Short mmCIF file of C-alpha atoms in Angstrom, two decimals:
data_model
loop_
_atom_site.label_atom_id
_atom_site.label_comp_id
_atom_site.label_asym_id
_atom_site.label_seq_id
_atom_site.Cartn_x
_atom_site.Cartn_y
_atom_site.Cartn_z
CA UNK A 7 68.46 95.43 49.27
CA UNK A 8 66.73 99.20 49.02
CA UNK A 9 66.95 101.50 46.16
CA UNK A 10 69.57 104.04 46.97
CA UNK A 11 66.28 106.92 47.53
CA UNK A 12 64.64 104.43 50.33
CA UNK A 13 67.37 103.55 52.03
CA UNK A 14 68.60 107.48 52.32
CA UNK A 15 64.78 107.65 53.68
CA UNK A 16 65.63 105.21 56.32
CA UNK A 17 69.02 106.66 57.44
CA UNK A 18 66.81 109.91 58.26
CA UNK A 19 64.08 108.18 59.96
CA UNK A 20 66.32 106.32 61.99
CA UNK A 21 68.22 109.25 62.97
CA UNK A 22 65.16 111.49 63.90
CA UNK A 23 63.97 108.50 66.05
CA UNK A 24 67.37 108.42 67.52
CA UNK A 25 66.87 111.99 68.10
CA UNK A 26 63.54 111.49 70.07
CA UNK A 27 64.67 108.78 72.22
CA UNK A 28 67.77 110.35 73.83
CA UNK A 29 66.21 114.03 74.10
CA UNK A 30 64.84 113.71 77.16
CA UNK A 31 67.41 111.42 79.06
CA UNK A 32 68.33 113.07 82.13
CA UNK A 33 71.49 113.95 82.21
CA UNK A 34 74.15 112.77 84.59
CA UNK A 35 75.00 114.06 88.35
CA UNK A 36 78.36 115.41 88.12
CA UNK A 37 80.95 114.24 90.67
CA UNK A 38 84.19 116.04 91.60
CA UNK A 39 86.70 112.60 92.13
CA UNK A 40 88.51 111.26 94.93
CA UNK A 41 91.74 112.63 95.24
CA UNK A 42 94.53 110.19 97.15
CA UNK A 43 97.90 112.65 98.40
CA UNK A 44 101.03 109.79 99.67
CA UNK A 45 101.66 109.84 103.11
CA UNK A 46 104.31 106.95 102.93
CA UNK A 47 106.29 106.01 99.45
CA UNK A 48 106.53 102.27 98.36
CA UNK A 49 110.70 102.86 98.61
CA UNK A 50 109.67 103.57 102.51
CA UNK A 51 107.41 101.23 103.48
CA UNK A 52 110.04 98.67 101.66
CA UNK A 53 112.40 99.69 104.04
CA UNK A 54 110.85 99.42 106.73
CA UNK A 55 109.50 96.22 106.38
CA UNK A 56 113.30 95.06 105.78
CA UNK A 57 114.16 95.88 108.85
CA UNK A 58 110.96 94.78 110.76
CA UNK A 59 111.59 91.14 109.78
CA UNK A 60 115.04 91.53 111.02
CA UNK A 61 113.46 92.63 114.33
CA UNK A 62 111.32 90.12 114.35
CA UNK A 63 114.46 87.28 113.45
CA UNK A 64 116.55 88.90 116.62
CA UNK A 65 113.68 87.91 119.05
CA UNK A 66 113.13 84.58 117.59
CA UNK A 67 116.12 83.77 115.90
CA UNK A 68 115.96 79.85 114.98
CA UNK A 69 112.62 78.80 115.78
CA UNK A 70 109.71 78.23 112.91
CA UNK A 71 107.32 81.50 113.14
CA UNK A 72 103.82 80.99 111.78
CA UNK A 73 102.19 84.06 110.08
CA UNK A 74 98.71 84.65 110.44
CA UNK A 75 97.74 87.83 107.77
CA UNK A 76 94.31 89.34 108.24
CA UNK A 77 92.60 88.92 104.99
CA UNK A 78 91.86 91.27 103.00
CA UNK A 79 94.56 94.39 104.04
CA UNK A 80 97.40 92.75 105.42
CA UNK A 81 98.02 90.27 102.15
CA UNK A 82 100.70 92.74 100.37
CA UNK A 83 102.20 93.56 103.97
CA UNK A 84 102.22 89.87 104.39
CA UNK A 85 103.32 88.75 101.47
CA UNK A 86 107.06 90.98 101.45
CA UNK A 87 107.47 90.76 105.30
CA UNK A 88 107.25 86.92 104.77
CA UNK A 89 109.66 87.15 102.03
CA UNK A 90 111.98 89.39 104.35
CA UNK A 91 112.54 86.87 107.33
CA UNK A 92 114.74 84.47 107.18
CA UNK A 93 114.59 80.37 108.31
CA UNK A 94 111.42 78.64 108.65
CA UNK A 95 108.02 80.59 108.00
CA UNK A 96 104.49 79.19 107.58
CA UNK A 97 101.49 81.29 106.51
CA UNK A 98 97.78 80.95 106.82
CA UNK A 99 95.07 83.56 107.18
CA UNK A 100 92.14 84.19 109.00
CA UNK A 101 89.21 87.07 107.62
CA UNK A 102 87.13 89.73 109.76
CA UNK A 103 84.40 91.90 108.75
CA UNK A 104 84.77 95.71 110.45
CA UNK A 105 84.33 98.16 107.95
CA UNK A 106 81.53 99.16 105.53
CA UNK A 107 81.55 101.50 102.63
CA UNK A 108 81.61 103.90 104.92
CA UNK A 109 85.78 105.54 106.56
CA UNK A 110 84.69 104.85 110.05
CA UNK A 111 84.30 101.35 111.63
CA UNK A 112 81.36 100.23 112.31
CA UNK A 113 82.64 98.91 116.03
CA UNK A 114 81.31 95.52 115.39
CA UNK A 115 83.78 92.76 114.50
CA UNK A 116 82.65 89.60 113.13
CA UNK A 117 84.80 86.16 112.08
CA UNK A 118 83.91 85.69 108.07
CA UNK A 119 87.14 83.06 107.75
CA UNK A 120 88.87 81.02 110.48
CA UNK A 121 91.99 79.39 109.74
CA UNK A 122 92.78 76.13 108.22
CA UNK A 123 94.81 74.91 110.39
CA UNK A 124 96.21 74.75 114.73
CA UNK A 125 98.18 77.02 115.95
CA UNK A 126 99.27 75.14 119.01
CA UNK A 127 101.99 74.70 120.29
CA UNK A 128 103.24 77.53 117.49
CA UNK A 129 104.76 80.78 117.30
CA UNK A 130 102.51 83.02 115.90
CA UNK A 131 102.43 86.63 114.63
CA UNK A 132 99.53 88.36 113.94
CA UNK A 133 99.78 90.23 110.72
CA UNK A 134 97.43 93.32 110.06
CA UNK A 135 97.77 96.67 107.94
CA UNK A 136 96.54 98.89 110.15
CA UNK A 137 96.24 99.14 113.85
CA UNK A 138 92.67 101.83 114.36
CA UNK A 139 90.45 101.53 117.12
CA UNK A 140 92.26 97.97 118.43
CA UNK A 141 88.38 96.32 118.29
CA UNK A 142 89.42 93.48 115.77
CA UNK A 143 92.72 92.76 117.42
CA UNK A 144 91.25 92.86 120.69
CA UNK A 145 88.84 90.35 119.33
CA UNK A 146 91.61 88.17 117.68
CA UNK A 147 93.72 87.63 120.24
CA UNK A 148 91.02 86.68 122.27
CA UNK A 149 90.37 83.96 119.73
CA UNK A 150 93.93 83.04 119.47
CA UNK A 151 95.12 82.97 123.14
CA UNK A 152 92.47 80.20 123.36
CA UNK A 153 93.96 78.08 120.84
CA UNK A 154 96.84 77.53 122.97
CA UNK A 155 99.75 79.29 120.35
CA UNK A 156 103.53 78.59 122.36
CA UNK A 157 103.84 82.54 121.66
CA UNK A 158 101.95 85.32 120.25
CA UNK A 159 102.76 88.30 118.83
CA UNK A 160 101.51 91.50 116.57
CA UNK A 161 103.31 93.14 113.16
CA UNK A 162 101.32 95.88 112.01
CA UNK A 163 102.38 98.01 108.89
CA UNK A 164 100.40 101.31 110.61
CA UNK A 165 99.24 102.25 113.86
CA UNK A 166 97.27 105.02 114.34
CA UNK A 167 97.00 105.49 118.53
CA UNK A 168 94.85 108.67 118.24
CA UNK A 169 91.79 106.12 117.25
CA UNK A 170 92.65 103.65 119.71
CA UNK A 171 89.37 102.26 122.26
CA UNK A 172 90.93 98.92 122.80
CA UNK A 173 93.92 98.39 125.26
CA UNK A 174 96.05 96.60 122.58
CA UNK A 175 99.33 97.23 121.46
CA UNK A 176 101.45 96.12 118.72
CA UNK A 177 105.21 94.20 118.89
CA UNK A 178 105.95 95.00 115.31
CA UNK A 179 105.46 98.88 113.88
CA UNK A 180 105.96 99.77 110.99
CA UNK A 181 104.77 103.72 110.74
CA UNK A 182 102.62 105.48 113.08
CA UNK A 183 100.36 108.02 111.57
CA UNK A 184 97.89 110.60 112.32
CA UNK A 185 94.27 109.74 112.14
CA UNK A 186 93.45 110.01 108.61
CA UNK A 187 92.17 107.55 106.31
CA UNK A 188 94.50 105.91 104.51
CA UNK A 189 93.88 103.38 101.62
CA UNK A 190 96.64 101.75 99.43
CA UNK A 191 99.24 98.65 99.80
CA UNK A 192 96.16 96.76 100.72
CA UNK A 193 94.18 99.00 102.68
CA UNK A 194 90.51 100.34 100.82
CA UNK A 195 87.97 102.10 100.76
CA UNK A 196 84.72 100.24 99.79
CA UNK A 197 87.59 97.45 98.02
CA UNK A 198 89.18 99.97 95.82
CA UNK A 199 92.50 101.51 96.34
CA UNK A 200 93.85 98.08 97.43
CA UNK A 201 96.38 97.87 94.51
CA UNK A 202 98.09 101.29 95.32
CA UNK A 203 102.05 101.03 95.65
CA UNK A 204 102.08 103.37 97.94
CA UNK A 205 99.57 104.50 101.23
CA UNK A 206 98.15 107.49 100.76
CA UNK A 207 95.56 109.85 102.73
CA UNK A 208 91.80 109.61 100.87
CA UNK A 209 89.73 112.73 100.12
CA UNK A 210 86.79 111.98 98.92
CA UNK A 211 84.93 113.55 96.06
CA UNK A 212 81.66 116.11 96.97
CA UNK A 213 78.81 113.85 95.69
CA UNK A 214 80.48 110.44 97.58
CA UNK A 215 80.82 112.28 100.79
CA UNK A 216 78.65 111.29 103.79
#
């Protein structure tokens, strides 16, 4: 143990070297943040997903419907509409790979997770968050129709039709909006966001704009 005169000797030495070594850090870029303004509440989108599944119960009222969600967006959209229908109701998922980091798509779709089991001879609806330029439904249904399903069918939570390239079309709508980009109740940006309540339109902050 020091004497109380060498270890006061220390504390100064250590502080002065301190001192030194964070003089000359750089110091940090600053960043205005990402704002998110709601475009649709959680009480709305609650509601409206009520009364899609009793849409969806009216066209087929008794017979099993299999629900395919596209991972990652469409799990919480997914997840209550499946709760919302009544009778039988299967799940399984299937993944795609369209978006970056970046808010546009990059217009290639590729298939990261197929699903784990047939959909033959099954009713199927498709079940996505968001409906943009129609490139990965256009490529799933492709996929699909040549799996033989005994129907086929598309929910979608949002459509936005002013972004649309592909000729698709959804059976199920929940909310059209305009073309903004919209993260929340699944939907991201570069996977945050995701575990918003409500979807809301993204502005992004000055330094993370591109």
């Amino acid at each position: 143990m020091l004497p109380r005169k060498s270890y006061a000797r220390v504390s100064v030495h250590k502080r002065r070297t301190m001192a030194k070594a964070t003089r000359y850090q750089p110091k940090s870029k600053r960043r205005s943040p990402d704002s998110v303004r709601t475009l649709i509440s959680r009480s709305q989108i609650q509601k409206r997903i009520s009364e899609m599944a009793q849409e969806i119960r009216r066209d087929f009222p008794v017979e099993p419907l299999h629900l395919v969600g596209v991972l990652k967006g469409s799990v919480f959209f997914l997840t209550d509409l499946a709760r919302q229908i009544t009778g039988e109701v299967s799940i399984d998922f299937i993944a795609v790979s369209s978006y970056g980091s970046n808010t546009r798509s990059s217009g290639e779709v590729k298939l990261t997770r197929d699903l784990d089991s047939s959909i033959e001879g099954k009713t199927v609806i498709v079940v996505e968050d968001i409906l943009d330029t129609g490139m990965t439904l256009q490529y799933l249904l492709r996929v699909f129709e040549q799996r033989k399903p005994r129907r086929l069918r598309v929910a979608v939570l949002l459509d936005k039709p002013e972004r649309r390239l592909a000729k698709v079309r959804a059976d199920y709508v929940g909310f059209t909006i305009p073309n903004e980009f919209v993260v929340g109740y699944g939907l991201d940006y570069s996977e945050r966001y995701r575990n918003l309540a409500d979807v809301g339109v993204l502005t992004l902050g000055k330094q993370r704009k591109k």
